[in-house]
């Protein structure tokens, strides 16, 4: 069942107080200024709106940031620095929450931007449908309009929001908050406690506790514009962190996920959702295993993929490709542009699959490393070296299979190797 967010007019006295929590680290002053200027134009009673920005920067960087920021007239803004840095983004959100006073809480990344009616639409969805939290509709944007990767991720974001949020919500499945653009009732957060500083994936971990507590998280069509990765490094950092965080939540919040408040169907769906990165890691392991078998047993090469599994793989890939192109055309992209974007996202995802596997395994460790996604900035990288080595390995092994009469396995490995080699050949154009 589709829904529309109500745009019923609200009087100022009907609006509750709202606190906007914004964690930052290493951000350019212009980016924070852009968010503050944007929030000054959003519809809400400014007497009931507060923005709390928590910085994890050094004292010198923080002081320089403060000097360059101009608070828009009529906007209540607190910009504070955490003296004691406990945890990462989750810790910053928990600290910001302790300074807040709003009846509603919304989390935003510093590069997020809202439309004039975004907050009103989200609040109407929350109050009319009795939700305890409501996610906003992610719409990707990039500072590099020429980036094919950014275009691909923007299209993928539309698909993910439609399927993983609105689609699952409409199917009576449990959805998780999103890290940027979720509006919470304060009493919902109070019922489970604020964000856990020891956890990396802030949205998933608090979502697991809210779901266990019987709190309802809804999706909405209220837009929030989020900056997407536009280069290989940013994409690698973001995806490996999300992979790590999903496994971390699955293992450390397993009791919450298995709560009696959740139906069997919903539990299975949550498990599938949190395991979404596992197929990428397993595909890499399978390719690596096939490559090693070809090198170790040249005289006994077997066509391992001559099974119905390859047909399932082709069908799944075709369905996703069709939906990707259809979504892109619906958003005004030309066919060639959409196909290039699909190829770029697919290749980059294959190329970082070894690192996603490492991220999944790191999610099981007690101590984990967290890196902030570098968006819209020039970055250096080293990951092209292992990527090209794996590309050469898979290409070599594909030739071995083809030469020894194993066409299905050989062609699949050839296809798989192209993702690595194409990435190495093209990634510098977008750095």
Short mmCIF file of C-alpha atoms in Angstrom, two decimals:
data_model
loop_
_atom_site.label_atom_id
_atom_site.label_comp_id
_atom_site.label_asym_id
_atom_site.label_seq_id
_atom_site.Cartn_x
_atom_site.Cartn_y
_atom_site.Cartn_z
CA UNK A 1 0.00 0.00 0.00
CA UNK A 2 1.51 3.29 -1.06
CA UNK A 3 1.37 6.33 1.17
CA UNK A 4 1.73 10.05 0.81
CA UNK A 5 3.16 12.30 3.48
CA UNK A 6 0.52 14.78 4.54
CA UNK A 7 1.20 18.46 4.02
CA UNK A 8 -1.59 19.63 6.32
CA UNK A 9 -0.82 23.15 7.49
CA UNK A 10 0.47 23.34 11.06
CA UNK A 11 0.18 26.28 13.40
CA UNK A 12 3.27 27.25 15.36
CA UNK A 13 1.64 26.21 18.63
CA UNK A 14 1.10 22.70 17.24
CA UNK A 15 4.77 22.17 16.53
CA UNK A 16 6.84 20.47 19.24
CA UNK A 17 10.37 21.53 20.02
CA UNK A 18 12.97 19.98 17.73
CA UNK A 19 16.68 19.36 18.25
CA UNK A 20 18.93 18.78 15.23
CA UNK A 21 22.05 16.76 16.08
CA UNK A 22 25.05 17.19 13.76
CA UNK A 23 28.34 15.32 14.43
CA UNK A 24 31.39 16.67 12.57
CA UNK A 25 35.07 15.90 12.18
CA UNK A 26 37.49 17.48 9.74
CA UNK A 27 34.72 19.29 7.88
CA UNK A 28 35.30 22.44 5.87
CA UNK A 29 33.68 25.58 7.36
CA UNK A 30 31.78 26.14 4.10
CA UNK A 31 30.07 22.77 4.47
CA UNK A 32 28.82 23.51 7.97
CA UNK A 33 27.85 27.05 6.93
CA UNK A 34 25.84 25.58 4.07
CA UNK A 35 23.88 23.36 6.45
CA UNK A 36 23.13 26.21 8.86
CA UNK A 37 22.00 28.48 6.01
CA UNK A 38 19.82 25.65 4.71
CA UNK A 39 18.20 25.02 8.11
CA UNK A 40 17.42 28.74 8.42
CA UNK A 41 15.13 28.42 5.37
CA UNK A 42 13.31 25.27 6.48
CA UNK A 43 9.74 25.65 7.77
CA UNK A 44 9.62 25.26 11.56
CA UNK A 45 8.99 27.61 14.44
CA UNK A 46 12.55 28.86 15.00
CA UNK A 47 11.76 29.45 18.68
CA UNK A 48 11.25 25.69 18.96
CA UNK A 49 14.28 24.68 16.90
CA UNK A 50 17.84 24.15 18.14
CA UNK A 51 20.87 22.90 16.24
CA UNK A 52 23.59 21.15 18.21
CA UNK A 53 26.88 20.61 16.38
CA UNK A 54 29.42 18.35 18.10
CA UNK A 55 33.00 18.46 16.84
CA UNK A 56 35.63 15.76 17.34
CA UNK A 57 38.36 17.99 15.94
CA UNK A 58 41.55 19.23 17.54
CA UNK A 59 41.32 22.49 19.56
CA UNK A 60 43.16 24.40 16.80
CA UNK A 61 40.93 23.12 14.01
CA UNK A 62 37.82 23.76 16.10
CA UNK A 63 38.79 27.36 16.89
CA UNK A 64 39.48 28.06 13.22
CA UNK A 65 36.09 26.55 12.32
CA UNK A 66 34.26 28.71 14.85
CA UNK A 67 35.89 31.90 13.56
CA UNK A 68 34.67 31.24 10.04
CA UNK A 69 31.06 30.36 10.89
CA UNK A 70 28.29 32.96 10.82
CA UNK A 71 25.09 31.93 12.61
CA UNK A 72 21.99 32.88 10.57
CA UNK A 73 19.74 35.39 12.29
CA UNK A 74 17.01 33.80 14.41
CA UNK A 75 18.62 30.37 14.48
CA UNK A 76 19.63 28.84 17.82
CA UNK A 77 22.91 26.99 17.32
CA UNK A 78 25.32 25.36 19.77
CA UNK A 79 28.72 24.39 18.37
CA UNK A 80 30.72 22.44 20.92
CA UNK A 81 33.84 20.31 20.95
CA UNK A 82 34.04 17.00 22.78
CA UNK A 83 36.95 17.28 25.18
CA UNK A 84 36.79 13.55 25.90
CA UNK A 85 36.26 11.63 22.69
CA UNK A 86 34.43 8.42 23.57
CA UNK A 87 33.58 6.27 20.58
CA UNK A 88 33.05 7.72 17.13
CA UNK A 89 29.87 9.06 15.49
CA UNK A 90 27.66 7.17 17.96
CA UNK A 91 29.54 8.81 20.83
CA UNK A 92 29.18 12.25 19.28
CA UNK A 93 25.43 11.72 18.81
CA UNK A 94 25.05 10.54 22.41
CA UNK A 95 26.92 13.64 23.61
CA UNK A 96 24.82 15.94 21.41
CA UNK A 97 21.68 14.26 22.73
CA UNK A 98 22.75 14.97 26.32
CA UNK A 99 22.86 18.69 25.43
CA UNK A 100 19.50 18.70 23.65
CA UNK A 101 16.06 19.59 24.95
CA UNK A 102 13.70 18.97 22.02
CA UNK A 103 10.62 16.75 22.14
CA UNK A 104 11.76 15.56 18.72
CA UNK A 105 15.30 14.65 17.70
CA UNK A 106 16.65 14.53 14.16
CA UNK A 107 20.13 13.42 13.12
CA UNK A 108 21.80 15.03 10.11
CA UNK A 109 25.19 14.75 8.48
CA UNK A 110 26.88 18.09 7.92
CA UNK A 111 26.58 17.72 4.14
CA UNK A 112 22.83 17.04 4.31
CA UNK A 113 20.36 19.53 2.88
CA UNK A 114 16.58 19.77 3.37
CA UNK A 115 13.74 21.17 1.32
CA UNK A 116 11.59 23.88 2.82
CA UNK A 117 8.82 21.45 3.84
CA UNK A 118 11.00 18.43 4.70
CA UNK A 119 10.65 18.70 8.48
CA UNK A 120 6.90 19.38 8.31
CA UNK A 121 6.34 16.37 6.03
CA UNK A 122 8.38 14.08 8.27
CA UNK A 123 6.56 15.28 11.39
CA UNK A 124 3.15 14.82 9.77
CA UNK A 125 4.08 11.26 8.81
CA UNK A 126 5.18 10.63 12.40
CA UNK A 127 2.11 12.08 14.13
CA UNK A 128 -0.60 10.91 11.73
CA UNK A 129 0.60 7.30 11.63
CA UNK A 130 1.63 7.04 15.28
CA UNK A 131 5.31 6.41 14.56
CA UNK A 132 8.06 6.67 17.16
CA UNK A 133 10.65 7.49 14.51
CA UNK A 134 10.47 8.27 10.82
CA UNK A 135 13.17 8.00 8.16
CA UNK A 136 13.45 10.60 5.45
CA UNK A 137 13.78 9.89 1.73
CA UNK A 138 17.44 9.91 0.70
CA UNK A 139 18.19 11.81 -2.52
CA UNK A 140 21.83 11.75 -3.55
CA UNK A 141 23.78 14.74 -4.83
CA UNK A 142 27.43 15.34 -5.69
CA UNK A 143 29.80 18.27 -6.02
CA UNK A 144 31.26 16.49 -9.05
CA UNK A 145 28.46 16.24 -11.62
CA UNK A 146 30.88 14.61 -14.08
CA UNK A 147 31.52 11.64 -11.76
CA UNK A 148 30.01 8.49 -13.28
CA UNK A 149 30.41 6.76 -9.92
CA UNK A 150 28.39 9.47 -8.18
CA UNK A 151 25.64 9.13 -10.78
CA UNK A 152 25.56 5.38 -10.23
CA UNK A 153 25.33 5.73 -6.47
CA UNK A 154 22.58 8.34 -6.76
CA UNK A 155 20.54 5.89 -8.83
CA UNK A 156 21.32 3.06 -6.40
CA UNK A 157 20.20 5.28 -3.52
CA UNK A 158 16.77 5.69 -5.10
CA UNK A 159 16.45 1.91 -5.50
CA UNK A 160 17.60 1.28 -1.92
CA UNK A 161 15.20 3.84 -0.46
CA UNK A 162 12.29 2.42 -2.47
CA UNK A 163 13.02 -1.21 -1.61
CA UNK A 164 14.75 -1.22 1.79
CA UNK A 165 12.70 1.53 3.42
CA UNK A 166 9.36 2.29 1.74
CA UNK A 167 8.94 -1.18 0.27
CA UNK A 168 9.68 -3.05 3.49
CA UNK A 169 7.63 -0.60 5.57
CA UNK A 170 4.62 -1.07 3.28
CA UNK A 171 5.07 -4.85 3.62
CA UNK A 172 4.76 -4.62 7.42
CA UNK A 173 8.43 -5.43 7.93
CA UNK A 174 10.62 -3.72 10.51
CA UNK A 175 12.91 -1.02 9.17
CA UNK A 176 15.91 0.59 10.82
CA UNK A 177 16.60 4.31 11.20
CA UNK A 178 19.02 5.88 8.73
CA UNK A 179 22.09 7.68 10.03
CA UNK A 180 21.25 10.94 8.28
CA UNK A 181 17.64 12.10 8.29
CA UNK A 182 15.74 10.17 10.96
CA UNK A 183 13.31 12.02 13.20
CA UNK A 184 12.81 10.42 16.64
CA UNK A 185 10.39 11.09 19.44
CA UNK A 186 12.43 11.90 22.51
CA UNK A 187 10.50 9.48 24.68
CA UNK A 188 11.38 6.67 22.22
CA UNK A 189 15.08 7.33 22.70
CA UNK A 190 14.60 7.67 26.47
CA UNK A 191 12.93 4.24 26.54
CA UNK A 192 16.04 2.47 25.21
CA UNK A 193 18.81 4.92 26.01
CA UNK A 194 20.81 7.05 23.54
CA UNK A 195 23.36 5.85 21.00
CA UNK A 196 25.98 3.36 22.19
CA UNK A 197 29.45 4.96 21.77
CA UNK A 198 31.09 1.53 21.49
CA UNK A 199 29.16 0.72 18.30
CA UNK A 200 30.11 1.92 14.82
CA UNK A 201 26.79 1.76 12.97
CA UNK A 202 24.78 4.26 15.02
CA UNK A 203 21.52 3.92 13.09
CA UNK A 204 21.35 0.12 13.06
CA UNK A 205 22.31 -0.37 16.69
CA UNK A 206 19.75 2.04 18.16
CA UNK A 207 17.23 0.70 15.67
CA UNK A 208 17.66 -2.84 17.00
CA UNK A 209 16.92 -1.64 20.52
CA UNK A 210 13.91 0.40 19.43
CA UNK A 211 12.48 -2.58 17.52
CA UNK A 212 12.93 -4.86 20.53
CA UNK A 213 11.17 -2.26 22.67
CA UNK A 214 8.13 -2.39 20.36
CA UNK A 215 8.73 1.07 18.95
CA UNK A 216 7.47 1.73 15.43
CA UNK A 217 9.91 3.10 12.86
CA UNK A 218 8.26 4.37 9.68
CA UNK A 219 9.56 5.50 6.30
CA UNK A 220 8.48 8.64 4.49
CA UNK A 221 8.81 10.52 1.23
CA UNK A 222 10.10 13.63 3.01
CA UNK A 223 13.35 14.47 1.17
CA UNK A 224 16.83 14.82 2.60
CA UNK A 225 19.65 15.43 0.15
CA UNK A 226 22.83 13.52 1.03
CA UNK A 227 26.22 13.83 -0.63
CA UNK A 228 27.27 10.53 -2.18
CA UNK A 229 30.83 9.21 -2.65
CA UNK A 230 32.29 10.40 -5.95
CA UNK A 231 35.59 8.49 -6.03
CA UNK A 232 36.96 5.03 -5.31
CA UNK A 233 38.43 5.89 -1.89
CA UNK A 234 35.22 7.43 -0.54
CA UNK A 235 33.19 4.50 -1.87
CA UNK A 236 35.64 1.99 -0.36
CA UNK A 237 35.61 3.70 3.05
CA UNK A 238 31.82 4.00 3.16
CA UNK A 239 31.01 0.47 2.03
CA UNK A 240 33.59 -1.30 4.19
CA UNK A 241 32.39 0.64 7.24
CA UNK A 242 28.75 -0.24 6.52
CA UNK A 243 29.73 -3.89 6.09
CA UNK A 244 31.60 -3.85 9.38
CA UNK A 245 28.73 -2.10 11.15
CA UNK A 246 26.04 -4.47 9.88
CA UNK A 247 27.88 -7.54 11.19
CA UNK A 248 28.67 -5.76 14.43
CA UNK A 249 24.97 -5.07 15.01
CA UNK A 250 23.98 -8.59 13.98
CA UNK A 251 26.32 -10.17 16.54
CA UNK A 252 26.05 -7.64 19.39
CA UNK A 253 22.33 -6.97 19.11
CA UNK A 254 21.29 -10.54 18.25
CA UNK A 255 19.14 -10.89 21.39
CA UNK A 256 17.26 -7.72 20.50
CA UNK A 257 16.68 -8.95 16.94
CA UNK A 258 15.37 -12.28 18.26
CA UNK A 259 12.95 -10.54 20.65
CA UNK A 260 9.43 -11.95 21.12
CA UNK A 261 8.10 -8.58 19.92
CA UNK A 262 9.26 -9.46 16.40
CA UNK A 263 7.48 -12.03 14.21
CA UNK A 264 9.38 -14.85 12.54
CA UNK A 265 8.90 -13.25 9.12
CA UNK A 266 10.28 -9.95 10.42
CA UNK A 267 13.24 -11.68 12.09
CA UNK A 268 14.18 -13.45 8.86
CA UNK A 269 13.91 -10.18 6.96
CA UNK A 270 16.13 -8.37 9.49
CA UNK A 271 18.74 -11.12 9.30
CA UNK A 272 18.76 -10.93 5.48
CA UNK A 273 19.03 -7.13 5.67
CA UNK A 274 22.00 -7.22 8.05
CA UNK A 275 23.70 -9.93 5.98
CA UNK A 276 23.40 -7.96 2.71
CA UNK A 277 27.18 -7.54 2.38
CA UNK A 278 27.99 -11.21 2.97
CA UNK A 279 27.30 -12.33 -0.65
CA UNK A 280 29.91 -9.83 -1.87
CA UNK A 281 32.52 -11.27 0.48
CA UNK A 282 31.56 -14.86 -0.33
CA UNK A 283 31.73 -14.20 -4.08
CA UNK A 284 35.29 -12.95 -3.65
CA UNK A 285 36.19 -16.05 -1.63
CA UNK A 286 34.65 -18.28 -4.29
CA UNK A 287 36.60 -16.52 -7.05
CA UNK A 288 39.79 -16.77 -5.03
CA UNK A 289 39.19 -20.47 -4.44
CA UNK A 290 38.57 -21.10 -8.14
CA UNK A 291 41.73 -19.19 -9.03
CA UNK A 292 43.88 -21.12 -6.58
CA UNK A 293 42.47 -24.46 -7.78
CA UNK A 294 43.35 -23.59 -11.35
CA UNK A 295 46.92 -22.73 -10.39
CA UNK A 296 47.43 -25.77 -8.16
CA UNK A 297 45.88 -28.37 -10.43
CA UNK A 298 46.67 -27.48 -14.04
CA UNK A 299 46.20 -31.06 -15.21
CA UNK A 300 42.86 -31.54 -13.49
CA UNK A 301 40.89 -28.36 -14.19
CA UNK A 302 37.14 -28.84 -13.79
CA UNK A 303 34.25 -26.62 -14.93
CA UNK A 304 33.03 -25.95 -11.40
CA UNK A 305 30.33 -23.43 -12.39
CA UNK A 306 28.55 -25.62 -14.92
CA UNK A 307 25.54 -25.83 -12.57
CA UNK A 308 22.10 -24.16 -12.22
CA UNK A 309 23.72 -21.70 -9.80
CA UNK A 310 25.16 -19.73 -12.72
CA UNK A 311 21.64 -19.34 -14.16
CA UNK A 312 20.36 -17.99 -10.84
CA UNK A 313 23.29 -15.56 -10.79
CA UNK A 314 22.55 -14.36 -14.35
CA UNK A 315 18.84 -13.95 -13.56
CA UNK A 316 19.55 -11.94 -10.38
CA UNK A 317 22.03 -9.73 -12.20
CA UNK A 318 19.58 -9.15 -15.03
CA UNK A 319 16.74 -8.17 -12.69
CA UNK A 320 18.94 -5.67 -10.85
CA UNK A 321 20.33 -4.27 -14.11
CA UNK A 322 16.83 -3.82 -15.51
CA UNK A 323 15.62 -2.02 -12.37
CA UNK A 324 18.73 0.16 -12.33
CA UNK A 325 18.30 1.26 -15.96
CA UNK A 326 14.56 1.76 -15.52
CA UNK A 327 15.10 3.90 -12.42
CA UNK A 328 17.83 5.92 -14.15
CA UNK A 329 15.64 6.61 -17.19
CA UNK A 330 12.84 7.65 -14.84
CA UNK A 331 15.20 10.18 -13.26
CA UNK A 332 16.05 11.72 -16.61
CA UNK A 333 19.33 9.96 -17.40
CA UNK A 334 20.04 8.94 -20.98
CA UNK A 335 20.38 5.20 -21.71
CA UNK A 336 24.13 5.33 -22.41
CA UNK A 337 24.68 7.44 -19.29
CA UNK A 338 22.68 4.96 -17.19
CA UNK A 339 24.58 1.97 -18.56
CA UNK A 340 27.93 3.63 -17.86
CA UNK A 341 26.82 4.40 -14.30
CA UNK A 342 25.71 0.80 -13.79
CA UNK A 343 29.04 -0.47 -15.10
CA UNK A 344 31.02 1.85 -12.85
CA UNK A 345 29.15 0.96 -9.65
CA UNK A 346 29.29 -2.75 -10.48
CA UNK A 347 33.01 -2.66 -11.23
CA UNK A 348 33.89 -0.67 -8.12
CA UNK A 349 31.80 -2.99 -5.94
CA UNK A 350 33.66 -6.01 -7.33
CA UNK A 351 37.01 -4.26 -6.88
CA UNK A 352 36.47 -3.48 -3.19
CA UNK A 353 35.02 -6.92 -2.38
CA UNK A 354 38.26 -8.09 -0.69
CA UNK A 355 38.06 -5.08 1.61
CA UNK A 356 34.37 -5.69 2.27
CA UNK A 357 35.31 -9.20 3.39
CA UNK A 358 37.91 -7.70 5.75
CA UNK A 359 35.24 -5.28 7.01
CA UNK A 360 32.84 -8.14 7.70
CA UNK A 361 35.49 -10.00 9.69
CA UNK A 362 36.48 -6.79 11.52
CA UNK A 363 32.87 -6.44 12.67
CA UNK A 364 33.42 -9.54 14.79
CA UNK A 365 36.43 -8.06 16.56
CA UNK A 366 36.31 -6.21 19.86
CA UNK A 367 38.46 -3.33 18.61
CA UNK A 368 37.64 -1.83 15.23
CA UNK A 369 38.98 1.09 13.21
CA UNK A 370 36.59 3.75 11.98
CA UNK A 371 37.33 6.13 9.10
CA UNK A 372 35.07 9.05 8.14
CA UNK A 373 33.96 8.92 4.50
CA UNK A 374 35.92 11.59 2.56
CA UNK A 375 33.30 13.22 0.33
CA UNK A 376 33.99 16.03 -2.10
CA UNK A 377 37.72 16.21 -1.32
CA UNK A 378 40.87 15.14 -3.15
CA UNK A 379 42.33 11.99 -1.62
CA UNK A 380 45.32 9.71 -2.04
CA UNK A 381 45.01 5.94 -2.08
CA UNK A 382 46.98 2.71 -2.05
CA UNK A 383 44.18 0.23 -2.64
CA UNK A 384 44.78 0.06 -6.40
CA UNK A 385 47.78 -2.20 -5.78
CA UNK A 386 45.94 -5.17 -4.23
CA UNK A 387 43.07 -4.53 -6.65
CA UNK A 388 45.30 -4.92 -9.72
CA UNK A 389 46.99 -8.00 -8.24
CA UNK A 390 43.62 -9.69 -7.76
CA UNK A 391 42.58 -8.61 -11.25
CA UNK A 392 45.66 -10.22 -12.79
CA UNK A 393 45.18 -13.36 -10.69
CA UNK A 394 41.56 -13.82 -11.79
CA UNK A 395 42.38 -13.01 -15.43
CA UNK A 396 45.20 -15.57 -15.46
CA UNK A 397 43.02 -18.22 -13.90
CA UNK A 398 40.20 -17.51 -16.39
CA UNK A 399 42.62 -18.16 -19.27
CA UNK A 400 43.68 -21.45 -17.65
CA UNK A 401 40.07 -22.62 -17.37
CA UNK A 402 39.28 -21.62 -20.96
CA UNK A 403 42.38 -23.40 -22.28
CA UNK A 404 41.47 -26.60 -20.41
CA UNK A 405 37.89 -26.81 -21.67
CA UNK A 406 36.04 -25.22 -18.73
CA UNK A 407 34.19 -22.37 -20.52
CA UNK A 408 31.58 -21.49 -17.89
CA UNK A 409 34.06 -21.08 -15.04
CA UNK A 410 36.57 -19.42 -17.36
CA UNK A 411 34.10 -16.87 -18.72
CA UNK A 412 32.78 -16.07 -15.25
CA UNK A 413 36.28 -15.43 -13.92
CA UNK A 414 37.04 -13.32 -17.00
CA UNK A 415 33.95 -11.24 -16.29
CA UNK A 416 34.90 -10.99 -12.60
CA UNK A 417 38.49 -9.95 -13.34
CA UNK A 418 37.29 -7.10 -15.55
CA UNK A 419 35.80 -5.34 -12.53
CA UNK A 420 39.23 -5.14 -10.91
CA UNK A 421 41.13 -4.18 -14.05
CA UNK A 422 38.56 -1.60 -15.18
CA UNK A 423 38.61 0.03 -11.75
CA UNK A 424 42.39 0.38 -11.74
CA UNK A 425 42.32 1.77 -15.29
CA UNK A 426 39.70 4.45 -14.57
CA UNK A 427 39.61 5.42 -10.88
CA UNK A 428 42.14 8.30 -11.11
CA UNK A 429 39.80 10.31 -13.33
CA UNK A 430 37.48 10.82 -10.36
CA UNK A 431 40.01 11.49 -7.59
#
